[in-house]
Coordinates of C-alpha atoms in Angstrom, one line a residue:
Chain Y
X219 CA 92.9 91.7 98.2
X220 CA 89.3 90.5 98.4
X221 CA 86.4 92.9 98.1
X222 CA 86.0 93.2 101.9
X223 CA 89.7 94.2 102.2
X224 CA 89.3 96.6 99.3
X225 CA 86.3 98.3 100.9
X226 CA 88.2 98.7 104.2
X227 CA 91.0 100.4 102.2
X228 CA 88.4 102.6 100.4
X229 CA 86.8 103.8 103.6
X230 CA 90.1 104.4 105.4
X231 CA 91.6 106.2 102.4
X232 CA 88.6 108.6 102.4
X233 CA 88.8 109.1 106.1
X234 CA 92.6 109.8 106.0
X235 CA 92.3 112.1 103.0
X236 CA 89.7 114.3 104.7
X237 CA 91.6 114.3 107.9
X238 CA 94.8 115.5 106.1
X239 CA 92.9 118.3 104.3
X240 CA 91.4 119.4 107.6
X241 CA 94.6 119.2 109.5
X242 CA 96.4 121.3 106.8
X243 CA 93.6 123.9 107.0
X244 CA 93.8 124.1 110.8
X245 CA 97.6 124.6 110.6
X246 CA 97.0 127.5 108.2
X247 CA 94.4 129.2 110.3
X248 CA 95.6 131.4 113.1
X249 CA 94.0 131.3 116.5
X250 CA 92.5 134.7 115.6
X251 CA 91.0 133.3 112.4
X252 CA 89.6 130.4 114.3
X253 CA 87.7 132.8 116.6
X254 CA 85.7 134.0 113.6
X255 CA 82.2 132.7 113.0
X256 CA 81.7 130.8 109.7
X257 CA 78.9 133.2 109.1
X258 CA 77.2 135.6 111.4
X259 CA 75.4 133.6 114.1
X260 CA 76.9 130.3 113.0
X261 CA 79.6 128.3 114.7
X262 CA 83.2 129.6 115.2
X263 CA 86.2 127.8 113.9
X264 CA 87.2 127.0 117.5
X265 CA 83.8 125.5 118.2
X266 CA 84.2 123.3 115.1
X267 CA 87.7 122.3 116.0
X268 CA 86.5 121.3 119.5
X269 CA 83.4 119.6 117.9
X270 CA 85.5 117.5 115.6
X271 CA 88.0 116.5 118.3
X272 CA 85.1 115.5 120.6
X273 CA 83.2 113.5 118.0
X274 CA 86.4 111.7 116.8
X275 CA 87.5 111.0 120.4
X276 CA 84.2 109.3 121.0
X277 CA 85.0 106.9 118.1
X278 CA 87.5 105.2 120.4
X279 CA 84.9 103.6 122.7
X280 CA 82.4 103.2 119.8
X281 CA 84.9 101.1 117.9
X282 CA 86.0 99.2 121.0
X283 CA 89.4 100.8 121.0
X284 CA 89.4 102.1 124.6
X285 CA 88.2 105.1 126.5
X286 CA 87.9 108.7 125.3
X287 CA 91.1 110.6 125.8
X288 CA 89.3 113.9 126.6
X289 CA 85.7 113.0 127.8
X290 CA 84.9 116.5 129.0
X291 CA 85.0 117.8 125.4
X292 CA 81.9 115.9 124.5
X293 CA 79.7 117.9 126.8
X294 CA 81.1 121.3 125.7
X295 CA 81.2 120.6 121.9
X296 CA 78.6 118.0 121.1
X297 CA 75.9 118.1 123.8
X298 CA 75.8 121.9 124.0
X299 CA 75.8 124.6 121.4
X300 CA 78.5 127.3 121.2
X301 CA 76.4 129.9 123.0
X302 CA 75.9 127.7 126.2
X303 CA 78.7 129.7 127.9
X304 CA 80.6 126.6 129.1
X305 CA 84.3 127.1 129.9
X306 CA 86.4 126.0 126.9
X307 CA 90.0 124.8 126.8
X308 CA 92.6 127.2 125.3
X309 CA 92.9 126.9 121.5
X310 CA 96.5 125.7 121.8
X311 CA 95.2 122.7 123.9
X312 CA 92.5 121.9 121.4
X313 CA 95.1 121.8 118.7
X314 CA 97.2 119.4 120.8
X315 CA 94.1 117.2 121.5
X316 CA 93.4 117.1 117.8
X317 CA 96.8 115.6 117.2
X318 CA 96.6 113.1 120.1
X319 CA 93.2 111.8 119.3
X320 CA 94.0 111.2 115.6
X321 CA 97.4 109.6 116.4
X322 CA 95.6 107.2 118.8
X323 CA 92.9 106.4 116.2
X324 CA 95.5 105.9 113.4
X325 CA 97.5 103.5 115.6
X326 CA 94.4 101.5 116.6
X327 CA 93.1 101.3 113.0
X328 CA 96.4 99.8 111.8
X329 CA 95.8 96.8 114.2
X330 CA 92.2 96.2 113.1
X331 CA 91.4 93.1 111.1
X332 CA 88.9 93.1 108.2
X333 CA 86.6 90.9 110.2
X334 CA 86.7 93.3 113.1
X335 CA 85.7 96.2 110.8
X336 CA 82.6 94.3 109.7
X337 CA 81.6 93.6 113.3
X338 CA 79.1 95.6 115.3
X339 CA 80.1 99.0 116.8
X340 CA 79.4 99.5 120.5
X341 CA 76.1 101.4 120.3
X342 CA 74.3 98.5 118.6
X343 CA 73.3 95.3 120.5
X344 CA 74.3 91.9 119.2
X345 CA 70.6 91.2 118.7
X346 CA 70.0 94.3 116.6
X347 CA 73.1 93.7 114.7
X348 CA 71.8 90.4 113.4
X349 CA 68.9 92.3 111.8
X350 CA 71.0 95.3 110.8
X351 CA 74.4 94.1 109.9
X352 CA 75.2 97.4 108.2
X353 CA 75.6 98.9 111.6
X354 CA 79.2 97.9 111.7
X355 CA 82.5 99.7 112.6
X356 CA 83.3 100.5 109.0
X357 CA 80.0 102.2 108.5
X358 CA 80.8 104.4 111.5
X359 CA 84.0 105.5 109.8
X360 CA 82.1 106.2 106.5
X361 CA 79.6 108.3 108.4
X362 CA 82.2 110.2 110.4
X363 CA 84.0 111.0 107.1
X364 CA 80.9 112.5 105.7
X365 CA 80.4 114.5 109.0
X366 CA 84.0 115.7 108.7
X367 CA 83.6 116.7 105.0
X368 CA 80.4 118.7 106.0
X369 CA 82.3 120.8 108.5
X370 CA 85.5 121.0 106.4
X371 CA 83.3 122.7 103.7
X372 CA 82.4 125.3 106.4
X373 CA 85.9 125.7 107.8
X374 CA 87.5 126.6 104.4
X375 CA 85.4 129.7 104.5
X376 CA 87.6 131.1 107.3
X377 CA 90.7 130.7 105.0
X378 CA 90.8 134.1 103.2
Chain Q
X172 CA 73.2 89.5 103.0
X173 CA 76.9 89.0 102.6
X174 CA 79.5 91.7 103.5
X175 CA 79.7 92.9 99.9
X176 CA 75.9 93.4 99.7
X177 CA 76.0 95.1 103.1
X178 CA 78.7 97.5 102.0
X179 CA 76.7 98.5 98.9
X180 CA 73.7 99.2 101.1
X181 CA 75.9 101.3 103.5
X182 CA 77.3 103.4 100.7
X183 CA 73.9 103.9 99.0
X184 CA 72.2 104.7 102.3
X185 CA 74.8 107.4 103.0
X186 CA 74.4 108.8 99.4
X187 CA 70.6 108.8 99.7
X188 CA 70.5 110.4 103.1
X189 CA 72.7 113.3 102.0
X190 CA 70.8 113.7 98.8
X191 CA 67.5 113.9 100.8
X192 CA 69.0 116.5 103.2
X193 CA 70.3 118.6 100.3
X194 CA 67.0 118.3 98.4
X195 CA 65.0 119.4 101.5
X196 CA 67.3 122.4 101.9
X197 CA 67.0 123.5 98.3
X198 CA 63.2 123.2 98.6
X199 CA 63.4 125.5 101.6
X200 CA 65.7 128.1 100.0
X201 CA 64.0 130.7 97.7
X202 CA 65.6 131.7 94.4
X203 CA 66.6 135.0 96.1
X204 CA 68.3 133.1 98.9
X205 CA 70.2 131.0 96.4
X206 CA 71.5 134.1 94.8
X207 CA 73.4 134.9 98.0
X208 CA 77.1 134.0 98.4
X209 CA 77.9 131.5 101.1
X210 CA 80.3 134.1 102.4
X211 CA 81.6 137.3 100.7
X212 CA 83.7 136.3 97.6
X213 CA 82.7 132.6 97.9
X214 CA 80.3 130.6 95.7
X215 CA 76.6 131.4 95.5
X216 CA 73.9 128.9 96.3
X217 CA 72.9 128.9 92.6
X218 CA 76.5 128.0 91.6
X219 CA 76.6 125.2 94.1
X220 CA 73.2 123.9 92.9
X221 CA 74.6 123.9 89.3
X222 CA 77.9 122.4 90.5
X223 CA 76.2 119.5 92.3
X224 CA 73.8 118.8 89.4
X225 CA 76.8 118.8 86.9
X226 CA 79.0 116.6 89.0
X227 CA 76.2 114.1 89.7
X228 CA 75.1 114.1 86.0
X229 CA 78.7 113.2 85.1
X230 CA 78.3 110.1 87.3
X231 CA 76.1 108.5 84.7
X232 CA 78.8 107.9 82.1
X233 CA 81.5 107.3 84.8
X234 CA 79.3 104.5 86.2
X235 CA 78.5 103.1 82.7
X236 CA 74.8 104.2 83.0
X237 CA 74.5 106.2 79.8
X238 CA 75.3 109.7 78.7
X239 CA 75.0 112.9 80.7
X240 CA 71.5 114.5 80.6
X241 CA 72.8 118.1 80.6
X242 CA 76.4 118.0 79.3
X243 CA 76.6 121.8 79.0
X244 CA 76.4 122.2 82.7
X245 CA 79.9 120.7 83.3
X246 CA 81.6 123.5 81.5
X247 CA 79.7 126.2 83.4
X248 CA 79.7 124.7 86.9
X249 CA 82.8 122.4 87.1
X250 CA 85.4 123.5 84.5
X251 CA 84.9 127.2 85.2
X252 CA 84.5 129.2 88.4
X253 CA 81.5 131.3 89.2
X254 CA 83.1 134.6 88.0
X255 CA 83.8 133.3 84.5
X256 CA 80.8 135.1 83.2
X257 CA 79.3 132.2 81.4
X258 CA 75.6 132.2 80.6
X259 CA 73.7 130.2 83.2
X260 CA 70.3 128.4 83.0
X261 CA 67.4 130.0 84.9
X262 CA 67.3 128.8 88.5
X263 CA 63.9 127.1 87.9
X264 CA 65.6 125.0 85.2
X265 CA 68.5 124.0 87.5
X266 CA 65.9 122.9 90.1
X267 CA 64.2 120.8 87.4
X268 CA 67.6 119.3 86.2
X269 CA 68.4 118.4 89.9
X270 CA 65.3 116.3 90.1
X271 CA 65.8 114.7 86.6
X272 CA 69.4 113.7 87.2
X273 CA 68.7 112.2 90.6
X274 CA 65.7 110.3 89.4
X275 CA 67.8 108.8 86.6
X276 CA 70.6 107.9 89.0
X277 CA 68.1 106.3 91.4
X278 CA 66.5 104.2 88.7
X279 CA 69.9 103.1 87.4
X280 CA 71.2 102.2 90.9
X281 CA 68.2 100.0 91.5
X282 CA 69.2 97.8 88.6
X283 CA 72.9 97.4 89.5
X284 CA 74.3 94.1 90.8
X285 CA 76.8 93.9 93.7
X286 CA 79.3 92.6 91.2
X287 CA 78.9 95.6 89.0
X288 CA 79.4 98.0 92.0
X289 CA 82.8 96.3 92.6
X290 CA 83.8 96.7 88.9
X291 CA 85.9 99.5 87.5
X292 CA 84.4 102.9 86.8
X293 CA 85.0 104.4 83.4
X294 CA 87.9 106.7 84.1
X295 CA 90.1 103.7 85.1
X296 CA 91.6 101.3 82.5
X297 CA 91.2 97.5 83.0
X298 CA 95.0 97.3 83.4
X299 CA 95.2 100.0 86.1
X300 CA 92.1 98.4 87.8
X301 CA 94.0 95.1 88.3
X302 CA 96.6 97.0 90.4
X303 CA 94.1 99.4 92.0
X304 CA 90.9 97.5 92.5
X305 CA 89.6 100.1 95.0
X306 CA 88.9 102.3 91.9
X307 CA 85.5 100.8 91.6
X308 CA 82.0 102.2 91.1
X309 CA 81.1 102.0 94.8
X310 CA 84.2 104.1 95.6
X311 CA 82.9 106.8 93.2
X312 CA 79.6 106.9 95.1
X313 CA 81.4 107.1 98.5
X314 CA 83.6 110.0 97.2
X315 CA 80.7 111.8 95.7
X316 CA 78.8 111.5 99.0
X317 CA 81.7 113.2 100.8
X318 CA 81.8 115.9 98.1
X319 CA 78.0 116.4 98.6
X320 CA 78.4 116.6 102.4
X321 CA 81.2 119.2 102.0
X322 CA 78.9 121.5 99.9
X323 CA 75.8 120.8 102.0
X324 CA 77.8 122.1 105.0
X325 CA 78.2 125.3 103.1
X326 CA 74.6 125.5 101.7
X327 CA 73.0 125.3 105.2
X328 CA 74.6 128.7 105.9
X329 CA 72.1 130.3 103.4
X330 CA 69.2 129.0 105.5
X331 CA 68.6 131.7 108.1

């Protein structure tokens, strides 16, 4: 492996390891536990589940891997806070969406070449990318892994 | 910049951005707020401050950048849990250690070549590294950034 291939492996290993830890945690938390807030006045487990599904679903178009599977989640769990009073899917559906979005991402990642990972993601123009070549697809995965770790640190609080 | 240099920039940008966010949060939290637990029975803000300083201080020898500045912290904040009853430094000292450890890391990082970042960290043997070339110094920084993000997600709960 050359260093570019090694770095792709590093970034995907970190992504997969945090996904596994989070998935295991969600499987251990009951629907009732997910209804609890992380701390009084903070997000509930359900909101964070929806938030992570929505943010990860949005990675599909950003990485050029197709359309979002559940576009309506983005408005509910990213563009609006938990107290916006928007109608939410049942928790059992959110759990199903989690599995579907990550299965789709995993399949798509398997087919991506190293060169593709170092190419621009879809929210950066080709012109900007020439000046900011770090705004590539791999960086998106690294940033989303940090975002996932941030919320995983909160979700473990619900596991008592 | 070639892709190796770009990746080093990506990893250090993510590290520095999470460090800045955490440092800003610590500066906003009073010593009294830091004494609070993240959630009943979970770690306090002070323990997490000590934990992050100790883990980051240990990056110095792991990255071949010298000895730990405060080796005694590792036993208190990594090898033992909060309820072990070990004597802890005053919070004002922990705040000072935070600054010193990160200043030392920042200075050392500036002098590191791309080639050095892709070399083995000190807890992997040269032999193992030949088979597992992803166990490099850059990967250590990527993993520590995820670890930092995880605890940052918890520390923000103290900011009310």
